Short mmCIF file of C-alpha atoms in Angstrom, two decimals:
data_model
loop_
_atom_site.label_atom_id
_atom_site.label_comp_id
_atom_site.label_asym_id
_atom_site.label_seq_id
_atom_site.Cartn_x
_atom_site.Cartn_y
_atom_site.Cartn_z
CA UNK A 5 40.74 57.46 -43.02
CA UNK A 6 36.70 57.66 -43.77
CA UNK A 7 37.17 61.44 -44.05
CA UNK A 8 39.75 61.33 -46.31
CA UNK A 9 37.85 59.50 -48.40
CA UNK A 10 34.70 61.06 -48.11
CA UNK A 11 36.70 64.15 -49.86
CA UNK A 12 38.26 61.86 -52.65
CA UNK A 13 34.73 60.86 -53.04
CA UNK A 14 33.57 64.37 -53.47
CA UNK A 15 36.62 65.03 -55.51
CA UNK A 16 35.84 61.93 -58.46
CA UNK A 17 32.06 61.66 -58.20
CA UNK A 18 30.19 65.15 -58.16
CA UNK A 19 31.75 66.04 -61.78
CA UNK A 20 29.35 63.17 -62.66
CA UNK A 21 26.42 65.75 -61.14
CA UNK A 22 27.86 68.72 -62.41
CA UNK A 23 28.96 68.16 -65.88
CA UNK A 24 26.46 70.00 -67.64
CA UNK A 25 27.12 73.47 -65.50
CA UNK A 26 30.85 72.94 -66.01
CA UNK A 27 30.43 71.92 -69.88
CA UNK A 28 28.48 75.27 -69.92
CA UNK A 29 30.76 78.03 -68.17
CA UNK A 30 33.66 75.90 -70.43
CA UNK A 31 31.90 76.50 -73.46
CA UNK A 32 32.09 72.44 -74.73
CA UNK A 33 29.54 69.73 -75.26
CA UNK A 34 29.11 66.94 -72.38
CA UNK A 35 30.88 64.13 -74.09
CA UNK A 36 33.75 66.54 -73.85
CA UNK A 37 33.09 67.34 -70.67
CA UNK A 38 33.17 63.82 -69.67
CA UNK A 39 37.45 64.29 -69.97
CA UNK A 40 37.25 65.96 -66.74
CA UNK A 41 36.51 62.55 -65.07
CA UNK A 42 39.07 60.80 -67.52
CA UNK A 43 41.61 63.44 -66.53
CA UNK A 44 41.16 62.71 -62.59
CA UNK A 45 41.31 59.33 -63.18
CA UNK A 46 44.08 59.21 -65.32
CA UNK A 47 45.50 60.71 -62.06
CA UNK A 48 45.25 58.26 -60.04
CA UNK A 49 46.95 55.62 -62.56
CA UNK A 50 49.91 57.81 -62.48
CA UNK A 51 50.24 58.79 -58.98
CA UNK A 52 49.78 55.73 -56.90
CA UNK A 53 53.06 53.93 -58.66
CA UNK A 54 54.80 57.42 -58.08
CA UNK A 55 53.78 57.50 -54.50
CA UNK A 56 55.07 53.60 -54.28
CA UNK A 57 58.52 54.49 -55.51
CA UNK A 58 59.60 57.33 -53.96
CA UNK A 59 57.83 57.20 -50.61
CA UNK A 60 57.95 53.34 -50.04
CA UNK A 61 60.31 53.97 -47.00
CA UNK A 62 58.32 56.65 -45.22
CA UNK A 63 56.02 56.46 -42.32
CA UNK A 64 52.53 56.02 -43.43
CA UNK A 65 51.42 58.97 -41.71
CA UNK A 66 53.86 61.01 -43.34
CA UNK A 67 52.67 59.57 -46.95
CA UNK A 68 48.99 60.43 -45.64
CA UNK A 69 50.55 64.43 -44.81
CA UNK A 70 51.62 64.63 -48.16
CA UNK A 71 48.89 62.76 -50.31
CA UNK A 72 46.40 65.58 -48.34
CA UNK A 73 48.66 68.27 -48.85
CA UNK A 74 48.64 67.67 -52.62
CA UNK A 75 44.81 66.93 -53.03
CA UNK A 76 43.84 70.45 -50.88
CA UNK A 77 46.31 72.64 -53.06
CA UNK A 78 44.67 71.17 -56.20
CA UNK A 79 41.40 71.58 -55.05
CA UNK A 80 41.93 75.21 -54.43
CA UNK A 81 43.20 75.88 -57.71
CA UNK A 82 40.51 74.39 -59.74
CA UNK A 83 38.27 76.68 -57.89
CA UNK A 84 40.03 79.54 -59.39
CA UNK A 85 40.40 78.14 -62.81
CA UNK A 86 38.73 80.61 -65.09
CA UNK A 87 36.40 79.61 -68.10
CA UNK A 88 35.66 80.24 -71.52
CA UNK A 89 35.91 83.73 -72.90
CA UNK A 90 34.22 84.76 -75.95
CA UNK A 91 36.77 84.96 -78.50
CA UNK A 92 39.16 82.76 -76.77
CA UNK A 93 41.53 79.94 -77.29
CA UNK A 94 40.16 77.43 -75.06
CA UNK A 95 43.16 77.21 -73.13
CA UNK A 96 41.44 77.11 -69.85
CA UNK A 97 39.82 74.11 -70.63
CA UNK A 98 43.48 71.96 -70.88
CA UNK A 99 44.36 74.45 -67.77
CA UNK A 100 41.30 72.04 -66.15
CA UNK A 101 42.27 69.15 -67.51
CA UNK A 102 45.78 69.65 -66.00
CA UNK A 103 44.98 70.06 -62.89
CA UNK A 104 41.83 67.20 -62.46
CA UNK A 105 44.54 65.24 -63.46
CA UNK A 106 46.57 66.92 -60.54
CA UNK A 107 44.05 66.22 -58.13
CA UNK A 108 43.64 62.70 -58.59
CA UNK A 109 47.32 61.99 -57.76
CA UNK A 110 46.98 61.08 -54.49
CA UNK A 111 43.55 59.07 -54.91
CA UNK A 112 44.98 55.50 -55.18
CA UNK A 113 47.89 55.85 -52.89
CA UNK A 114 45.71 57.41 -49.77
CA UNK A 115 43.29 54.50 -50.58
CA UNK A 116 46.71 51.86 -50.63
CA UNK A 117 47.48 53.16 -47.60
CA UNK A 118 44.29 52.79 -46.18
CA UNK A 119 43.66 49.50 -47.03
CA UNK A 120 47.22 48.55 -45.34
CA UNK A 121 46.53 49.96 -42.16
CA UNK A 122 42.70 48.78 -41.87
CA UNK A 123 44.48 45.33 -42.46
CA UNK A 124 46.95 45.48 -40.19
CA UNK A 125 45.05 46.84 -37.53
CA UNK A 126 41.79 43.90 -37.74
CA UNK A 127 43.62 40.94 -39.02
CA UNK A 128 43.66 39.19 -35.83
CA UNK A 129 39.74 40.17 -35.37
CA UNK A 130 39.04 38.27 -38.81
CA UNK A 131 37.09 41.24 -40.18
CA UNK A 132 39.47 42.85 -42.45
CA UNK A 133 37.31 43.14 -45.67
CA UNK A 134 34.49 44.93 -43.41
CA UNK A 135 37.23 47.46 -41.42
CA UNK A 136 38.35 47.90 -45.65
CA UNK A 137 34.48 48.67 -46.34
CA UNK A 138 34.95 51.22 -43.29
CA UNK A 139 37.65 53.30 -44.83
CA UNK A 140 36.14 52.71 -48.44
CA UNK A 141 32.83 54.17 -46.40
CA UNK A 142 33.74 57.89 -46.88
CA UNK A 143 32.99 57.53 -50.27
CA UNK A 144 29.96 55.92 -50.18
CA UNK A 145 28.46 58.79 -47.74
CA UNK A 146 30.08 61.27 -50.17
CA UNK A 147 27.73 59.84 -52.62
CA UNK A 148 24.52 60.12 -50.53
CA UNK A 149 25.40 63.33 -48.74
CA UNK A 150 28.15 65.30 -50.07
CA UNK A 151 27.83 64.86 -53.77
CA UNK A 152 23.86 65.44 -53.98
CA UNK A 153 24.15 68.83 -51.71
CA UNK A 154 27.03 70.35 -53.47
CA UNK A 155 25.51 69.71 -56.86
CA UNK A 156 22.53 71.42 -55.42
CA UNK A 157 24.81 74.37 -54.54
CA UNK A 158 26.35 74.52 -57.88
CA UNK A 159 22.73 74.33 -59.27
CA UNK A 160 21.57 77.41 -57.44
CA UNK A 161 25.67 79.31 -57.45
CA UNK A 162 28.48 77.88 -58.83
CA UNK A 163 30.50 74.77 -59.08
CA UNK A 164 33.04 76.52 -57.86
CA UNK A 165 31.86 75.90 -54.17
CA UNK A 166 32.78 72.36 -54.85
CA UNK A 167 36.01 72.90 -54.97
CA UNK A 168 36.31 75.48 -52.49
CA UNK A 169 34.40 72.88 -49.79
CA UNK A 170 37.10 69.81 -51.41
CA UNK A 171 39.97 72.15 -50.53
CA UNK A 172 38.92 72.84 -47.18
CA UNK A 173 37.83 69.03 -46.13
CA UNK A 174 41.54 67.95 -47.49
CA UNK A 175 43.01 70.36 -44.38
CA UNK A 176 40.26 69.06 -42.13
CA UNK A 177 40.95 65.40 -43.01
CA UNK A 178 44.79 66.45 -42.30
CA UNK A 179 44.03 67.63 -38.91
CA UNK A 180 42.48 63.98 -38.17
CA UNK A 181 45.13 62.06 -39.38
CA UNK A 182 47.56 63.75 -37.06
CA UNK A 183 45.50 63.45 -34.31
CA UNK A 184 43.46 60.32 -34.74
CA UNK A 185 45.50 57.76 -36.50
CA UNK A 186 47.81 55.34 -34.71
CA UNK A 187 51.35 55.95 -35.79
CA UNK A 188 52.01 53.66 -38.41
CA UNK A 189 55.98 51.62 -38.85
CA UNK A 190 56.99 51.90 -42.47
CA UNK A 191 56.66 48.83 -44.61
CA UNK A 192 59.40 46.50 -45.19
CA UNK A 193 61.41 47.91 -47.53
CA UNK A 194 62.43 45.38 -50.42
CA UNK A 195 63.78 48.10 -52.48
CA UNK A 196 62.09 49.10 -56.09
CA UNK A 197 62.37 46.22 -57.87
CA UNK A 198 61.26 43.90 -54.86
CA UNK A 199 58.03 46.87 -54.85
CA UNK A 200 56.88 45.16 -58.23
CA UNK A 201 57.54 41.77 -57.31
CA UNK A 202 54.29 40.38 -57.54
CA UNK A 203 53.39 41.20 -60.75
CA UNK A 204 55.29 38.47 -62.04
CA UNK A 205 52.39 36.25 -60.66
CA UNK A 206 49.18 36.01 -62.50
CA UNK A 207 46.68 36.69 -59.34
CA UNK A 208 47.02 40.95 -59.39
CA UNK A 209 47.05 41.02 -62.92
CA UNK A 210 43.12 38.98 -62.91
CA UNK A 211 42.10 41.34 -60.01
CA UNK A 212 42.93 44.25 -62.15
CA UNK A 213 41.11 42.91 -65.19
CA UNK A 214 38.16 42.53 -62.73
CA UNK A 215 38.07 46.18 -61.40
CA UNK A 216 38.66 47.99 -64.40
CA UNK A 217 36.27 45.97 -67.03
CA UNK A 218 33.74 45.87 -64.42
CA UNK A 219 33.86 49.93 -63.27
CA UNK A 220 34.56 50.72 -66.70
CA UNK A 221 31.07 49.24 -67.74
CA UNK A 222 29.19 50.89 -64.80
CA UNK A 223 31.25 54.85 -65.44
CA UNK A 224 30.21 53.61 -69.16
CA UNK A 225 26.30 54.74 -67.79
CA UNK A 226 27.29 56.45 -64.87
CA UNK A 227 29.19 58.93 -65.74
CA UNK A 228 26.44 60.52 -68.47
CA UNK A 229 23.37 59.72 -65.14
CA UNK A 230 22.31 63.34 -65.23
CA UNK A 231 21.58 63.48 -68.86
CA UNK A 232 20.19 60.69 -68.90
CA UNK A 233 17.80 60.06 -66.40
CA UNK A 234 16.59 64.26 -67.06
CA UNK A 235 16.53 63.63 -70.60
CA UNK A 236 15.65 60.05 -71.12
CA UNK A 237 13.75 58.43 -68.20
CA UNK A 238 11.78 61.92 -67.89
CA UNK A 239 13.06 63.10 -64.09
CA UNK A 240 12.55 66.62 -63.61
CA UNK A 241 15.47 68.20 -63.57
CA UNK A 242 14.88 69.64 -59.55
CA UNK A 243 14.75 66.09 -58.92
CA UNK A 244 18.32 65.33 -59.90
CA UNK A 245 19.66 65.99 -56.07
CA UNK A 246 17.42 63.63 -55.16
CA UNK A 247 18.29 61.05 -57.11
CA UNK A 248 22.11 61.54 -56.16
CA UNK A 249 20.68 61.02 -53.08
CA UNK A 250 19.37 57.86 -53.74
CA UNK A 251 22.31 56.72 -55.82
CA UNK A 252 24.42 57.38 -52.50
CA UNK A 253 22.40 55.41 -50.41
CA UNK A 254 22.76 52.09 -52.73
CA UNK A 255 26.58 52.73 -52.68
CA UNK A 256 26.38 52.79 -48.89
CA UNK A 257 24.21 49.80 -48.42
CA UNK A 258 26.24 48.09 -51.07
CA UNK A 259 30.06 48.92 -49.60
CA UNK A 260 28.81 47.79 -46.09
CA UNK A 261 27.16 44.64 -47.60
CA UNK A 262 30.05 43.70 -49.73
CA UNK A 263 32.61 43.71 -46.72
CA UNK A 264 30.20 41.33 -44.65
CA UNK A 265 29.97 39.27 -47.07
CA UNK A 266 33.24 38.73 -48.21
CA UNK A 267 34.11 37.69 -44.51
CA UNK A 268 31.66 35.48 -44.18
CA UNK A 269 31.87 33.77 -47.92
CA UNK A 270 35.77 34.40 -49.65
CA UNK A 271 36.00 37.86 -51.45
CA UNK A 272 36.42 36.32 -54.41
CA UNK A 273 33.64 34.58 -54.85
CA UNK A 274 31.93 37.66 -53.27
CA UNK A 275 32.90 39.72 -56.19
CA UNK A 276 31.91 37.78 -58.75
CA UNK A 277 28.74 37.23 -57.48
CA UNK A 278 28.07 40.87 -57.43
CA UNK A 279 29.88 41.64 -61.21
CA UNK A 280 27.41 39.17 -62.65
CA UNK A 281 24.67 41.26 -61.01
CA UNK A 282 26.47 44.84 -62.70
CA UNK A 283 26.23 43.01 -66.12
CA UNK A 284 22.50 42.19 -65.53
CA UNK A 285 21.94 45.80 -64.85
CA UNK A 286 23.59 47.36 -66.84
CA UNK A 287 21.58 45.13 -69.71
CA UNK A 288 17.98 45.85 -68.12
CA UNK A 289 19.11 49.98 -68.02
CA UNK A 290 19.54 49.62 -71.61
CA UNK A 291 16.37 48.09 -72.52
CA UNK A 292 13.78 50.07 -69.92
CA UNK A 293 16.11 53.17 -68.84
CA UNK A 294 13.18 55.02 -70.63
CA UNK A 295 10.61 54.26 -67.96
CA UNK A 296 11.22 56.52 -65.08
CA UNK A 297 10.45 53.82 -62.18
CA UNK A 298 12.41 51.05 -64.11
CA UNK A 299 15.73 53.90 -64.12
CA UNK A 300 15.32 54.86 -60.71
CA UNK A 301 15.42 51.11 -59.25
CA UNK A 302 18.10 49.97 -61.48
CA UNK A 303 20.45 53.23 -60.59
CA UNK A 304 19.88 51.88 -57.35
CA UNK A 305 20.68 48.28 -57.78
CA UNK A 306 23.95 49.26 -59.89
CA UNK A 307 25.63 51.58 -57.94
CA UNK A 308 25.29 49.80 -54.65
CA UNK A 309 26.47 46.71 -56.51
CA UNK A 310 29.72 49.31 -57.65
CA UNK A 311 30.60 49.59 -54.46
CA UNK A 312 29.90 46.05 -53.07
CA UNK A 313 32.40 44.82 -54.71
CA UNK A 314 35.31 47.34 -53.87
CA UNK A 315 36.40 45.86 -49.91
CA UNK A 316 36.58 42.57 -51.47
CA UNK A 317 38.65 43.77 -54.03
CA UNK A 318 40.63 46.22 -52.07
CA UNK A 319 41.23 43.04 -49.39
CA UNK A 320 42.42 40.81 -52.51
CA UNK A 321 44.78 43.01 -53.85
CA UNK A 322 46.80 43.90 -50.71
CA UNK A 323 46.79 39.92 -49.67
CA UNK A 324 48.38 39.21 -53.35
CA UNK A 325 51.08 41.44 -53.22
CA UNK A 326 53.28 40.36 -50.93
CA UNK A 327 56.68 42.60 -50.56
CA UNK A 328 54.60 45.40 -52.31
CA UNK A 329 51.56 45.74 -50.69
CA UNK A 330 51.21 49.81 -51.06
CA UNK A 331 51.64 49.39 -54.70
CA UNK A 332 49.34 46.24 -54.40
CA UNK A 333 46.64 48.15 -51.87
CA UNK A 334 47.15 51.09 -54.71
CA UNK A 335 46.36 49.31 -57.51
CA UNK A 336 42.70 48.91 -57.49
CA UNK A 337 42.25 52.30 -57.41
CA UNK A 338 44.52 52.85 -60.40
CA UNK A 339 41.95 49.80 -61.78
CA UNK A 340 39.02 51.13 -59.99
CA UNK A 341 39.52 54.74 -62.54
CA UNK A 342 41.30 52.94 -65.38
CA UNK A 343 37.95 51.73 -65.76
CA UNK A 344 36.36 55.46 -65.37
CA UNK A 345 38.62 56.76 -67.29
CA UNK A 346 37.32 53.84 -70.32
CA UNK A 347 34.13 53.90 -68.97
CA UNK A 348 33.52 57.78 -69.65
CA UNK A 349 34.88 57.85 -72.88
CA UNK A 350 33.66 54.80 -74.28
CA UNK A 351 29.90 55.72 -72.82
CA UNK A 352 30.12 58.76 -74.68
CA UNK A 353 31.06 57.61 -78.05
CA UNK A 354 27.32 56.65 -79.05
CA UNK A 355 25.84 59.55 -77.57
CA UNK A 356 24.09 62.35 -80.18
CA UNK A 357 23.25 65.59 -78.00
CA UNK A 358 20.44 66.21 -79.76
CA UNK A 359 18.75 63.11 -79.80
CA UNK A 360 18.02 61.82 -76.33
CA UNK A 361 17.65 58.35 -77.39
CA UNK A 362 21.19 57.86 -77.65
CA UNK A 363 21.23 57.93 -74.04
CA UNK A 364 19.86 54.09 -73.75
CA UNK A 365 23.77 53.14 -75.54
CA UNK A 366 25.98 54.30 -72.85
CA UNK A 367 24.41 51.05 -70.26
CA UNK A 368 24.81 48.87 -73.64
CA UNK A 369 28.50 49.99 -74.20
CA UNK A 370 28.66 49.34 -70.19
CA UNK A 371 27.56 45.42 -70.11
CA UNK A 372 30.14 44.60 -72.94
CA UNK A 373 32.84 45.85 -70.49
CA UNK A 374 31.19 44.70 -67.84
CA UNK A 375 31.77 40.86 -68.93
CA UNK A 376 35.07 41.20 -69.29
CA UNK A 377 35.20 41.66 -65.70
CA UNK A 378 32.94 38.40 -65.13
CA UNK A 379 34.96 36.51 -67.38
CA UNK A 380 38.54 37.57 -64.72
CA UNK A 381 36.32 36.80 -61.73
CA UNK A 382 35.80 33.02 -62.75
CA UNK A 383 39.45 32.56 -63.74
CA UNK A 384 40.62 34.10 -60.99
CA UNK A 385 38.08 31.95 -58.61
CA UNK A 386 38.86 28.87 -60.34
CA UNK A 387 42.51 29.03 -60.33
CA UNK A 388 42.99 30.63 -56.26
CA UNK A 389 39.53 30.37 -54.52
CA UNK A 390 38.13 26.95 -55.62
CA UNK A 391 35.31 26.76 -53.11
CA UNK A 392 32.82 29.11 -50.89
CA UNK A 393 33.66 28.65 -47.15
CA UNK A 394 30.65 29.71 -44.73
CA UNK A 395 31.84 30.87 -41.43
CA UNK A 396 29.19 29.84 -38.74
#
């Protein structure tokens, strides 16, 4: 399951890297640019509810086949996408916006999935949000390996490669499930209405509010880092793999850190602790994002905070959707890059290309979201965690 999403990881995250190659070869700014990571995410909202209705009574291997199958072919094709011609219509750029969208499809489903059979299997251990954090893991060491490297290949070749490498990994990742995952019985099957049960309650509806305001605000900054850290905060630009590098780490410090704690504390209370520490940051990138030390330690702090609070979110969801927990388990994906989606365009609103100061908005834009998602967290606490536990 960590393979699988160490590709989606790839898949959503390096465009972040390698916007400004792609913006060039497409002939568009990077605020436009920035749809590319809407598109994919915009993906994911759509597929996950597909993949909920019409496969709810499959094996969850079988969904897992076809959710690979899907994000492999799409890979491939974006790798042969061509670009901008002189003289042109720009019809290859809504060619690429048709099929990022494609790709992220299978994104929230493969990550519902996931988060059903990581439960099922370590329920009785008592260390489901941490075996969550384990499948969510592939995407945190797609941040501090696989994102930084590739955009170092597309720095010195093409971004191309990206794709080509994505395409590849989904027929690896394939190979695993079939031989490394434990066959899986189908959920119960309480037909499509019984699917979308639990949204009558008021629990999922808080936990979305609280994944998409608080990724929105941290995509708001995130998805213009390059940018801003080269043009801002002063990084050399042959520093940029680097500092994916280090962005990757926090993410996998954060996502291991989060799961611990939310089995030792409740998740809930977990995750708001760590959204009140994503609107802090996002505040002090905003005010000192121009000193290169103060950006560096910040990007840090943020992302691994980012990811902290996805196993306890991931855990929450599934638990309060009973009857539909692959459309529950999918949902905070389809959250999770509602909030990209937002986050992207809304962080690129302020920005003027041409004067790098605008840069220092996108983190401001960020904490407004950002305490929306604060604001869920307490109600949702209050109302259905009312105090912290500590397991001894």
């Amino acid at each position: 399951m960590a393979f699988g999403t160490f590709g989606l990881g790839i898949s959503e995250f390096v465009m972040m890297g390698i916007l400004p190659y792609v913006a060039h070869d497409f002939n568009i700014g990077i605020a436009q640019a920035g749809h590319f990571i809407s598109a994919y995410a915009l993906g994911v909202c759509v597929g996950a509810p597909l993949v909920a209705l019409f496969a709810r009574k499959w094996r969850l291997k079988n969904i897992l086949y076809l959710l690979m199958a899907i994000y492999s072919l799409s890979a491939g094709l974006i790798a042969c996408c061509p670009v901008y011609e002189e003289g042109g219509s720009h019809w290859q750029y809504y060619l690429m916006m048709a099929l990022r969208f494609l790709q992220g499809t299978p994104h929230g489903a493969f990550f519902g999935v996931g988060a059903v059979v990581a439960d099922r299997l370590s329920k009785s251990t008592g260390k489901a949000a941490f075996a969550v954090a384990i499948v969510s893991s592939g995407m945190t060491v797609a941040n501090l390996i696989g994102n930084p490297l590739l955009t170092f290949v597309t720095s010195n070749f093409s971004w191309r490669y990206v794709f080509c490498f994505t395409a590849l990994w989904g027929i690896v990742t394939w190979i695993s499930i079939a031989r490394l995952i434990p066959d899986q019985e189908p959920l119960p099957d309480h037909g499509v209405k019984g699917e979308f049960r639990f949204m009558k309650h008021l629990a999922p509806w808080l936990l979305f509010g609280c994944t998409m305001f608080g990724n929105s605000g941290v995509f708001a900054w995130y998805s213009y880092i390059s940018p801003t850290l080269t043009e801002l905060a002063g990084v050399p630009e042959n520093w940029l793999t680097f500092m994916m590098i280090l962005a990757g780490a926090g993410m996998v410090i954060g996502n291991l850190v989060g799961g611990k704690l939310s089995d030792r504390f409740k998740p809930g209370h977990t995750g708001r602790g760590i959204e009140i520490v994503i609107f802090i940051s996002l505040i002090l990138i905003h005010f000192f994002t121009h000193i290169n030390w103060c950006a560096v330690v910040l990007m840090f702090i943020t992302a691994g905070a980012l990811f902290a609070v996805s196993a306890p979110q991931q855990l929450l969801f599934v638990r309060h959707s009973e009857g539909g927990e692959l459309m529950g388990g999918a949902m905070v994906q389809i959250a999770f890059n509602l909030g990209n989606a937002i986050g992207a365009w809304a962080g690129g609103l302020p920005i003027v290309e041409s004067q790098p100061d605008t840069y220092h908005y996108p983190a401001l834009v960020g904490a407004c979201l950002a305490v929306f998602g604060v604001v869920c967290y307490f109600a949702f606490c209050r109302r259905y965690e009312k105090s912290v536990k500590l397991k001894v």
